[in-house]
Amino acid sequence: MTLTVAHISPIISVIAGLLILIMPRLLNLIVAIFLILNGLIGLGLLRWLHL
């Protein structure tokens, strides 16, 4: 399987969901990080990942 930018958002979502299930107190932090990363990926600012 080839990992592309299109795969990063669902992977982040799964990881965030698992962390929220394990530690619900982290909800605000996890959502904030997810939104920031998702926005950066959407704007193409994370091209240095070479994916």
CSV table of C-alpha atoms in Angstrom, one decimal:
chain,number,residue,atom,x,y,z
A,1,MET,CA,0.0,0.0,0.0
A,2,THR,CA,1.3,3.4,-0.9
A,3,LEU,CA,0.8,6.1,1.7
A,4,THR,CA,-0.4,9.4,0.2
A,5,VAL,CA,-1.7,12.7,1.5
A,6,ALA,CA,-5.2,11.5,1.0
A,7,HIS,CA,-4.5,8.7,3.6
A,8,ILE,CA,-3.2,11.0,6.3
A,9,SER,CA,-6.5,12.5,7.4
A,10,PRO,CA,-8.3,9.2,8.0
A,11,ILE,CA,-5.3,7.8,9.8
A,12,ILE,CA,-5.2,10.8,12.1
A,13,SER,CA,-8.9,10.4,12.7
A,14,VAL,CA,-8.6,6.8,13.8
A,15,ILE,CA,-5.7,7.6,16.1
A,16,ALA,CA,-7.6,10.6,17.6
A,17,GLY,CA,-10.7,8.5,18.1
A,18,LEU,CA,-8.7,5.8,19.9
A,19,LEU,CA,-7.0,8.3,22.1
A,20,ILE,CA,-10.4,9.9,23.0
A,21,LEU,CA,-11.8,6.5,23.9
A,22,ILE,CA,-8.8,5.8,26.1
A,23,MET,CA,-8.5,9.2,27.7
A,24,PRO,CA,-11.7,11.4,27.3
A,25,ARG,CA,-10.1,14.3,29.2
A,26,LEU,CA,-7.8,14.8,26.1
A,27,LEU,CA,-10.8,15.6,23.9
A,28,ASN,CA,-10.1,19.4,23.5
A,29,LEU,CA,-6.4,18.9,22.9
A,30,ILE,CA,-6.9,16.1,20.4
A,31,VAL,CA,-9.6,17.9,18.5
A,32,ALA,CA,-7.4,21.1,18.3
A,33,ILE,CA,-4.4,19.2,17.1
A,34,PHE,CA,-6.5,17.3,14.5
A,35,LEU,CA,-8.0,20.5,13.1
A,36,ILE,CA,-4.6,22.2,12.9
A,37,LEU,CA,-3.0,19.2,11.1
A,38,ASN,CA,-6.0,18.8,8.8
A,39,GLY,CA,-5.9,22.4,7.9
A,40,LEU,CA,-2.1,22.3,7.2
A,41,ILE,CA,-2.5,19.2,5.1
A,42,GLY,CA,-5.4,20.7,3.2
A,43,LEU,CA,-3.5,23.9,2.4
A,44,GLY,CA,-0.5,21.8,1.2
A,45,LEU,CA,1.8,23.2,3.9
A,46,LEU,CA,3.1,19.8,4.9
A,47,ARG,CA,4.8,19.0,1.5
A,48,TRP,CA,8.1,18.3,3.3
A,49,LEU,CA,6.6,14.9,4.3
A,50,HIS,CA,7.3,13.8,0.7
A,51,LEU,CA,4.2,11.6,0.6
